[in-house]
Every structure is written in C-alpha cells, then in structure tokens.
Short mmCIF file of C-alpha atoms in Angstrom, two decimals:
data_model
loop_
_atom_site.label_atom_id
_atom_site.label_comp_id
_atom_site.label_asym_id
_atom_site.label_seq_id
_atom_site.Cartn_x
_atom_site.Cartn_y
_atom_site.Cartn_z
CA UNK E 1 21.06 -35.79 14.00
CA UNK E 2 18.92 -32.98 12.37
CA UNK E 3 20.02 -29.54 13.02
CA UNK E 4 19.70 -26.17 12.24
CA UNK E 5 22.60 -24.30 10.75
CA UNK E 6 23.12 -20.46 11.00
CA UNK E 7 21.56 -19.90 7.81
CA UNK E 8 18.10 -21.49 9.29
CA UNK E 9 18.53 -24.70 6.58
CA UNK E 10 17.47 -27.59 8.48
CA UNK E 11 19.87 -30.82 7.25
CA UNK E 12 21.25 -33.90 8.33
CA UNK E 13 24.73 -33.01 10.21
CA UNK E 14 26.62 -30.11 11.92
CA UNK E 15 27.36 -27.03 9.80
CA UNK E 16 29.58 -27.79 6.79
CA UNK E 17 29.38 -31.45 6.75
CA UNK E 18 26.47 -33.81 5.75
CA UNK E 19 24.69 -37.36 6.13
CA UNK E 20 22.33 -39.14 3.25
CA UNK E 21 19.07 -41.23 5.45
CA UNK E 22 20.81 -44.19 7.15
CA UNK E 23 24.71 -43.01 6.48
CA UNK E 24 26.89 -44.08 9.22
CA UNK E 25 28.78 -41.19 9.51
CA UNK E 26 28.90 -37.51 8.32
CA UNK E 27 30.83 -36.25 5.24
CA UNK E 28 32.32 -32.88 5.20
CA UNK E 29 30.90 -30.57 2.70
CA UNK E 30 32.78 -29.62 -0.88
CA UNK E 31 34.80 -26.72 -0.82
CA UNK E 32 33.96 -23.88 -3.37
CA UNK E 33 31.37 -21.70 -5.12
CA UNK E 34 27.32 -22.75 -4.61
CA UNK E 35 27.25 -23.50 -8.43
CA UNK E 36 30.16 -25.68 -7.64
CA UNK E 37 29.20 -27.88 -4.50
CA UNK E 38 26.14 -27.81 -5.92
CA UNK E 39 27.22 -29.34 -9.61
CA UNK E 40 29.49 -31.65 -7.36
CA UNK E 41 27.41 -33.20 -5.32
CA UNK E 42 24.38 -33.62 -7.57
CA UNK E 43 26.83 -35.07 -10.01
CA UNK E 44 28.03 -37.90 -7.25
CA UNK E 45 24.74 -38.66 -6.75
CA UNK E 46 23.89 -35.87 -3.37
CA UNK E 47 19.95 -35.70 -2.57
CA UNK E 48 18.82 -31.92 -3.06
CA UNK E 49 18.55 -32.16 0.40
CA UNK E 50 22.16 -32.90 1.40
CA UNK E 51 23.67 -30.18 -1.32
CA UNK E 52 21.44 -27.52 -0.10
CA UNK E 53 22.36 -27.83 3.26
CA UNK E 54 26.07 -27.52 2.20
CA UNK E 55 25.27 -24.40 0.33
CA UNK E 56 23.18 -22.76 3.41
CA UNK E 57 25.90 -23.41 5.56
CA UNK E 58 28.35 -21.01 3.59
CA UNK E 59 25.68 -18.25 3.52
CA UNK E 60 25.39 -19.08 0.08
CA UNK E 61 21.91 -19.70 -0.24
CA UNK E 62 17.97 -19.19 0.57
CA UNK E 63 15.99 -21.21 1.96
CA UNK E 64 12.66 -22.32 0.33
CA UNK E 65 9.84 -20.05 1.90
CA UNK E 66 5.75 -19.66 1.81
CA UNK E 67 4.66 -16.17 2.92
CA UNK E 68 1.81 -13.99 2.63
CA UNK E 69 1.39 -10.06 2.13
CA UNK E 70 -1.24 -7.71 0.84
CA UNK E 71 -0.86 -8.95 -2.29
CA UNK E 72 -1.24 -12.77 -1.99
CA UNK E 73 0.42 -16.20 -0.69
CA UNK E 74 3.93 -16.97 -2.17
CA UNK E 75 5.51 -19.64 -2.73
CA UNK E 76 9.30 -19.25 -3.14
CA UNK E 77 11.63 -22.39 -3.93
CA UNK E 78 15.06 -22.87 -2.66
CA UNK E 79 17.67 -20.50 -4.42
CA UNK E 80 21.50 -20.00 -4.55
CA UNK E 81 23.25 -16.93 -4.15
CA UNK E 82 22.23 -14.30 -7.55
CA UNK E 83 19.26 -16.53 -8.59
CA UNK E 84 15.96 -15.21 -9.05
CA UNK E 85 12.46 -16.55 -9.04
CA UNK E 86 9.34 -15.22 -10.84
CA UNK E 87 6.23 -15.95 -9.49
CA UNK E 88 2.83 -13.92 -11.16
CA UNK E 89 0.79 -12.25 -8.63
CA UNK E 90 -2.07 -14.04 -7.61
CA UNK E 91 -4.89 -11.65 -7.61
CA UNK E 92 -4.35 -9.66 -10.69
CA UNK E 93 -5.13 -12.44 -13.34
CA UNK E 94 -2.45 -11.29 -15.46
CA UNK E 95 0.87 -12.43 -16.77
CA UNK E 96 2.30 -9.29 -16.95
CA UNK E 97 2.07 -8.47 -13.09
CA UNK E 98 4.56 -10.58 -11.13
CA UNK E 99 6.70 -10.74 -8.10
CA UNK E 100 10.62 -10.64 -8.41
CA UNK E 101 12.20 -12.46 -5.77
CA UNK E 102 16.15 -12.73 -6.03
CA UNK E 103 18.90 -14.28 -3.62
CA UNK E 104 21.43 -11.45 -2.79
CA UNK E 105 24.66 -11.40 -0.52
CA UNK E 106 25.60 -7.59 0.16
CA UNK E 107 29.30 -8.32 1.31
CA UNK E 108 31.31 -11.19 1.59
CA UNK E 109 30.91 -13.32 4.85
CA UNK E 110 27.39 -12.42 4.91
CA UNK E 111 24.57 -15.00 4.66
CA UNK E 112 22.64 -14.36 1.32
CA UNK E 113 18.96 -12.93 2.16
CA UNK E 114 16.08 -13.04 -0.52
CA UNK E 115 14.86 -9.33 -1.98
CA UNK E 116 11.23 -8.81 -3.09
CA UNK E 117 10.34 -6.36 -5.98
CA UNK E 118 6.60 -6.46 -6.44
CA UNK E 119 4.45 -5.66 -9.60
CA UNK E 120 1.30 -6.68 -8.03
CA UNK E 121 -1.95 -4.81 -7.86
CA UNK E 122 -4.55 -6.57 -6.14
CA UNK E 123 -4.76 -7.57 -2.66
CA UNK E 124 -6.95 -10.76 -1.85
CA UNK E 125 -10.06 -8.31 -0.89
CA UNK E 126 -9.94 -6.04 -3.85
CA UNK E 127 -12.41 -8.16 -5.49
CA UNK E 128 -14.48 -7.23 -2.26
CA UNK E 129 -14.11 -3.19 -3.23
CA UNK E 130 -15.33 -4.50 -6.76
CA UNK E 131 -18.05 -5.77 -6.49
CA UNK E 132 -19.14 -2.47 -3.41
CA UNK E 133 -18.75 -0.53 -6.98
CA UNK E 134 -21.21 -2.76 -8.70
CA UNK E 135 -23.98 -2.95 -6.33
CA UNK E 136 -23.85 1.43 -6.21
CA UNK E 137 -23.89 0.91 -9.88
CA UNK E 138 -26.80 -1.18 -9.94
CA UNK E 139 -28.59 1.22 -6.83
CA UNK E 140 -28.46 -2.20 -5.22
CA UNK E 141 -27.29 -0.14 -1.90
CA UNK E 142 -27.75 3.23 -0.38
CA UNK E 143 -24.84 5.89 -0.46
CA UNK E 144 -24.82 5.63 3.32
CA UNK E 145 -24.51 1.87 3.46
CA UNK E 146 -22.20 1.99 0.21
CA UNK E 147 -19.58 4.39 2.99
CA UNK E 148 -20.09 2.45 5.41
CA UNK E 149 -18.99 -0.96 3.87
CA UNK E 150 -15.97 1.19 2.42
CA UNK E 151 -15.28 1.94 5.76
CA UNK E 152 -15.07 -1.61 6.56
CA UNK E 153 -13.38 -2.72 3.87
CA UNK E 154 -10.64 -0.38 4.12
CA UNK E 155 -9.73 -1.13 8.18
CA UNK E 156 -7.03 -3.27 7.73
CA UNK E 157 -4.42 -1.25 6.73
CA UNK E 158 -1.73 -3.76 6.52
CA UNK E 159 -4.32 -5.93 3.79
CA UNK E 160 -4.98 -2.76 1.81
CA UNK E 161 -3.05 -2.42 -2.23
CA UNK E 162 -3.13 0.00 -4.54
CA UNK E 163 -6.22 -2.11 -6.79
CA UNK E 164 -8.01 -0.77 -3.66
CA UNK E 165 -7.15 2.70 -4.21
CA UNK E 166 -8.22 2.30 -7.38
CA UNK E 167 -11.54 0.86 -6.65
CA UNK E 168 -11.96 3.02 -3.75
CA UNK E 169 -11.46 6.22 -6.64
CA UNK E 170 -14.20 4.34 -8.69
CA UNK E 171 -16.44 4.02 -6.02
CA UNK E 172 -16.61 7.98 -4.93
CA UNK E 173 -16.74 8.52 -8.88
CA UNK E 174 -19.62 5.79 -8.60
CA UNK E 175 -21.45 7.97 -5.89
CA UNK E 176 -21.06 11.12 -7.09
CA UNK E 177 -22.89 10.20 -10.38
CA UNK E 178 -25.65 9.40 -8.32
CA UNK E 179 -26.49 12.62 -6.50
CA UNK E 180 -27.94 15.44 -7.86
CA UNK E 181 -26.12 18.50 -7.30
CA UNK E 182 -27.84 19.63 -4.55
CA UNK E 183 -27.95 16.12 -2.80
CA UNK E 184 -25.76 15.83 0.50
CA UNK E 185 -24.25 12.85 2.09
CA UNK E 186 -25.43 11.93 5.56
CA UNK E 187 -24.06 12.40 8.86
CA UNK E 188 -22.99 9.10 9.13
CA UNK E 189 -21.52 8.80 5.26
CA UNK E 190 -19.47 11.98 6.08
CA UNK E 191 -17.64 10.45 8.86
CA UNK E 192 -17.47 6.91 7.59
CA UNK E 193 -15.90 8.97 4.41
CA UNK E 194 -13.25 10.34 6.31
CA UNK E 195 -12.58 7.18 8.08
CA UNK E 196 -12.01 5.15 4.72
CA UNK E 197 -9.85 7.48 3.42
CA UNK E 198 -7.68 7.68 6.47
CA UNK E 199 -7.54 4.04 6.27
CA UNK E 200 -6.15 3.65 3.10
CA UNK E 201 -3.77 6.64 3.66
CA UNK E 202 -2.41 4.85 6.51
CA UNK E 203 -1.70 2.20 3.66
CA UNK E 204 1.65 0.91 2.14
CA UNK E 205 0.33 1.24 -1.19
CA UNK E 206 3.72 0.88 -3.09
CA UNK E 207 4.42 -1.28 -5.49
CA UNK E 208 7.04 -0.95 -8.45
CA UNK E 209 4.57 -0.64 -11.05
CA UNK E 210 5.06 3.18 -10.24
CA UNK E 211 2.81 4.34 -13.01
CA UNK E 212 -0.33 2.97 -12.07
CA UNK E 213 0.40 3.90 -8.10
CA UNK E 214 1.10 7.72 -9.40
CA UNK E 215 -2.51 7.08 -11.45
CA UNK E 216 -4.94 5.56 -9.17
CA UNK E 217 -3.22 7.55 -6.32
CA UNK E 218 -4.03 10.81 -8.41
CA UNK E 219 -7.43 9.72 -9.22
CA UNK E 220 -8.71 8.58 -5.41
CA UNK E 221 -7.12 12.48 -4.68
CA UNK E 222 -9.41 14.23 -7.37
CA UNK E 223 -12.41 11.63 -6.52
CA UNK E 224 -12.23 12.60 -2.31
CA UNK E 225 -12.07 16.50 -3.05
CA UNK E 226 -15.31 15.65 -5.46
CA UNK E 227 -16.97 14.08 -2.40
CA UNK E 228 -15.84 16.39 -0.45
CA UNK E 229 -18.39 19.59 -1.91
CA UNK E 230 -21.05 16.80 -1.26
CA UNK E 231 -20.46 16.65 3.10
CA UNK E 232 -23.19 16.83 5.38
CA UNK E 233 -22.88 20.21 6.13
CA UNK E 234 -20.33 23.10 5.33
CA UNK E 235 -18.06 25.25 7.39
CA UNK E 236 -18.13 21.47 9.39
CA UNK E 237 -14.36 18.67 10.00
CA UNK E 238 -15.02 15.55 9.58
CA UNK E 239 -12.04 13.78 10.76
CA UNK E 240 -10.45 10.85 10.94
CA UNK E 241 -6.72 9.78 12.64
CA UNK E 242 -5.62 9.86 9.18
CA UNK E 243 -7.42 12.23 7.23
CA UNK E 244 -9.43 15.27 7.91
CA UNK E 245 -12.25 17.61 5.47
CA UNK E 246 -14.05 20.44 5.53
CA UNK E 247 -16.22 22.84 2.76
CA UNK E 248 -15.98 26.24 3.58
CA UNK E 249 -18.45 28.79 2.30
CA UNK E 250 -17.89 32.33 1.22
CA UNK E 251 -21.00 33.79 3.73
CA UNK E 252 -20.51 30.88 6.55
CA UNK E 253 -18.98 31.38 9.65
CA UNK E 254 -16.00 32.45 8.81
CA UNK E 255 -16.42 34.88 6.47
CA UNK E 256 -15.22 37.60 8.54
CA UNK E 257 -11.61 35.94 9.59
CA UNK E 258 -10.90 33.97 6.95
CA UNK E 259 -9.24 31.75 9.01
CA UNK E 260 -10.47 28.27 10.05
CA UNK E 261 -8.80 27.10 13.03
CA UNK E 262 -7.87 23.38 13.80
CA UNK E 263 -7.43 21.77 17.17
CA UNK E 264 -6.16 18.08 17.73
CA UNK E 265 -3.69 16.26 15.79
CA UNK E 266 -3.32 14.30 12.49
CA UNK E 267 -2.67 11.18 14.60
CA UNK E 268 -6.01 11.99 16.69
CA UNK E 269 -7.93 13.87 13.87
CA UNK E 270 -8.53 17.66 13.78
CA UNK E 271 -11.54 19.43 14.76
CA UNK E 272 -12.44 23.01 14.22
CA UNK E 273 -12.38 25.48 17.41
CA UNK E 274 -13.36 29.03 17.75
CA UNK E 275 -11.12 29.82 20.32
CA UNK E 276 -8.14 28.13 22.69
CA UNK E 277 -4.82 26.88 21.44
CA UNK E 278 -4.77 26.04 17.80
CA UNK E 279 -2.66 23.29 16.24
CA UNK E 280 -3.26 24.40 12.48
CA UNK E 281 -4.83 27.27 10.58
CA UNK E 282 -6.24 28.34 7.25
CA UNK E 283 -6.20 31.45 6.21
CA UNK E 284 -7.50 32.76 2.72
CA UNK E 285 -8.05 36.64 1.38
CA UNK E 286 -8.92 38.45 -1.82
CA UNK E 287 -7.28 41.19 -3.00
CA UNK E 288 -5.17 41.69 0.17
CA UNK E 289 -8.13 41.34 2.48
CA UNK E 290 -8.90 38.49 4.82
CA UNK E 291 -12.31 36.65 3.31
CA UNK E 292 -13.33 33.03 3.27
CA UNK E 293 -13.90 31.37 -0.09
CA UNK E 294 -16.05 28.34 -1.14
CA UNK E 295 -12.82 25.84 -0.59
CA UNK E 296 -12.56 21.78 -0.37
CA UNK E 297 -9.84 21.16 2.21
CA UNK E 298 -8.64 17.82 2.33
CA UNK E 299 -5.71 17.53 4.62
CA UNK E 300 -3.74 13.98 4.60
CA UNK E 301 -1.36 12.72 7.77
CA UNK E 302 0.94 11.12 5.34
CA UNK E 303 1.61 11.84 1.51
CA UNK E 304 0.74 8.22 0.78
CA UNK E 305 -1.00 9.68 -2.53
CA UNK E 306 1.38 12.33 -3.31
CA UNK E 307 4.30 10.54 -4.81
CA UNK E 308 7.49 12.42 -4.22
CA UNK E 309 11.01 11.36 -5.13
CA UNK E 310 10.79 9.85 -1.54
CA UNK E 311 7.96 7.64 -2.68
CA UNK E 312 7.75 7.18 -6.17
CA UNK E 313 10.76 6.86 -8.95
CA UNK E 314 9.63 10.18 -11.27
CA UNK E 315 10.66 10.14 -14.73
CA UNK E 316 13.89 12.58 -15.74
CA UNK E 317 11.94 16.38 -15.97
CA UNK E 318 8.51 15.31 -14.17
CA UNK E 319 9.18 16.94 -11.17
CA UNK E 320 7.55 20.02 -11.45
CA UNK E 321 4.57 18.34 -13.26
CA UNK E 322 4.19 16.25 -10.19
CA UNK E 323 4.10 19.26 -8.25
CA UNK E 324 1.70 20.85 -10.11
#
C-alpha cells in the first residue's frame, strides 16, 4: 500500500519499513543517521524512493517541494537533515541573487522543516513597474494615467518586492522631472498617489540583501515627500488605509493654530477636521509661538521603509545614522 507517513513523504509501506514495486512483503527500515540509511540502502541497491521514505519517517528529512512567493516559483529537491539547496532567483537575472533553502531539526525528536533565506529582488511584476518608468520617460503617458497604473500595479500587497520599491522611487523621481515647479498633480493623481504608497507600505518588502532594502526603502521615502510639495492642493489629506499626506502652507488655514488636526485611523486613513474628536495632531511654532510652516507630512501605518533593529540587521555604530 502507499501511505503517508508523519513527515508528509508519501512511500511504499507503514512508517519505518519499506517495499521496492512488486516486493512481496515490506522490509523494515535501517537503523541510524540519514547519511547512514541513506549510504546503506543506496549501496544495496534501494530506489531513491524507498531510502527517502526511510529517512522521512525518522524526521530526518524534507520533502521535495515547488512553491511560489513574491519573488518567483521554486523548485526545491528532496534534502536530509543540515543540507542546503541554492537555487538563483528567478527574476533578478543575476547569479549573485539567490535563495538559501536549508533542512533544519531544532531539537531532537522533531521532524526536520526546510528554512528560507532570500536574496531576491524582483517579484514576477517588477518588470511591469519598469517598463510604467519608461513610457513617463518617453511622455508616452500622462502623470495622471502614469499614478493611476502605479496604483494598480501596487494592489497586491502579498506580490509586491523590494525591485518594486525601487522602481516605484524611480518612477516619482521620473515624474517629478517632468513638472515644472509650479505644475500640480491632479485630483485624481493625488489620491491614486496615496493609494500606491499605502500599498506598498502594507508590503513585506524584506529580504536579506539588507543593504539594498535600507537603499531603495530610503530613496521611495525622499522620492514621496518630493511628490508630496507637488499635491493637488495644500493645507488638503490625501489618504489612504496605509498612508496619509498633506502640504501645509505658512498663510493657509492654519496659520493661526498651528495645529492640523486628524480624524480617522491609519487602518481607515486620516482626514483633516476643524473641530470634533481628534485622533492625531500637528502642531508647529517659531520662536515659542504657535505658527504653521510650509511642511510635507507624510505619515506611514507601518515603518515598512524605516528599517529599525526590528526590521533590518544595522551595521555595529549605524544606529544613530539610521535615525538621523
């Protein structure tokens, strides 16, 4: 019979024992180490079949797997227990850039379970964000069409990498070269804007190429405060569940207070109110004195792009430069 053992290895026989195709009866499996059954039973002439299952069935093993994540499908052969397995990523083109995946048992009497480290990039739809960045480039698309693709192409969070937080920084970079300084975006840009960033903030960017998530993180934070002076209109939220911006001015409407209040929630997105129960303020002064200033407010519902030591491994005396 074919059954499943514990360790989810599918093999001919109940757990510890085995049967070749055709055998008449079942043969219990070799005592001992995986590198041991393993050497034993290839060397008496076992299928990779039979000596796998023999393996699994101590805990000693995992099992061959395909999967797919934001960064690509995997293919991941059978391993024993403290083997590891390679594979380059499959949207960043480059040797460098792989996926670590190693069979680990924790404590003994456990069944081994396979550990991912990723170096990857890419997801399959960066090359999508690419090619948005060409066609503003090439003024092959409008800035409000250009905002609203990036809207698009940001909604699926769970899809989204950190190459997309890179292209998404080149992108705003892309757009702000192409207004004149006293060009705004439109309605409709503004909120798509806020939209796409919340998107990506509600992203697992990480990867353990730490480096270029601190970078491109970094940059995308510089490029939205950048696009941020160029909103619809000032002293105006535009909000998103996971992002919210406004540009205050100096002589708008709150020059008085210098307070901007904030109603709603990150998880619902914050608008300004005059009056009623705030959930957040502002408050800026000069010189003692309460006075608005000409500000770019970007407020974030998670710190996907500011790496911590919760979210990113910092180098021995970077903290305060991070910080800063």
């Amino acid at each position: 019979a074919v059954v499943s053992t514990q360790s989810g290895h599918y093999g001919r026989g109940p757990k510890h024992y085995y049967a070749g195709q055709g055998a008449p009866a079942c043969t219990a499996c070799p005592k001992g180490t995986a590198t041991t059954i393993r050497d034993t039973m290839k060397s008496g002439g076992s299928q990779d079949e039979e000596w796998q299952k023999c393996v699994a069935d101590n805990g000693d093993a995992c099992n061959a797997q395909n999967f797919t994540n934001r960064f690509g499908v995997f293919q991941v052969d059978f391993m024993v227990t403290d083997e590891k397995t390679v594979v380059e990523c499959p949207e960043d083109n480059d040797p460098a850039l792989t996926a670590i995946f190693a069979c680990k048992k924790e404590e003994p009497g456990e069944d081994a379970k396979l550990e991912a480290l990723y170096l990857c990039l890419n997801s399959s739809n960066t090359i999508s964000f690419r090619k948005l960045g060409v066609r503003v480039k090439e003024d092959q698309i409008t800035t409000t069409d250009a905002f609203s693709e990036l809207k698009t192409l940001t909604s699926n969070a769970t899809h989204n990498a950190v190459g997309d937080v890179r292209e998404t920084a080149t992108i705003l970079s892309l757009i702000g070269e192409k207004m004149t300084a006293e060009e705004r975006l439109t309605k409709s840009a503004s909120k798509d804007f806020a939209v796409a960033i919340g998107n990506l903030g509600d992203t697992n960017v990480h990867t353990e190429s730490v480096d270029k998530m601190k970078e491109y993180s970094a940059r995308l934070v510089k490029n939205t405060l950048n696009t941020v002076e160029k909103l619809e209109k000032d002293d105006t939220v535009y909000s998103s569940p996971g992002f919210s911006a406004i540009k205050t001015s100096k002589d708008g409407v709150f020059k008085d207070t210098g307070t901007v209040m904030f109603s709603g929630s990150p998880e619902t997105g914050l608008d300004h109110v005059n009056d009623g129960k705030p959930t957040l303020g502002l408050k800026t002064s000069v010189d003692g004195k309460n006075q608005m200033l000409n500000a770019k407010i970007a407020m974030y519902k998670k710190p996907t792009f500011f790496h911590d030591k919760n979210t990113a491994n910092l180098p021995k005396g970077e903290r305060e430069r991070e910080r800063e």
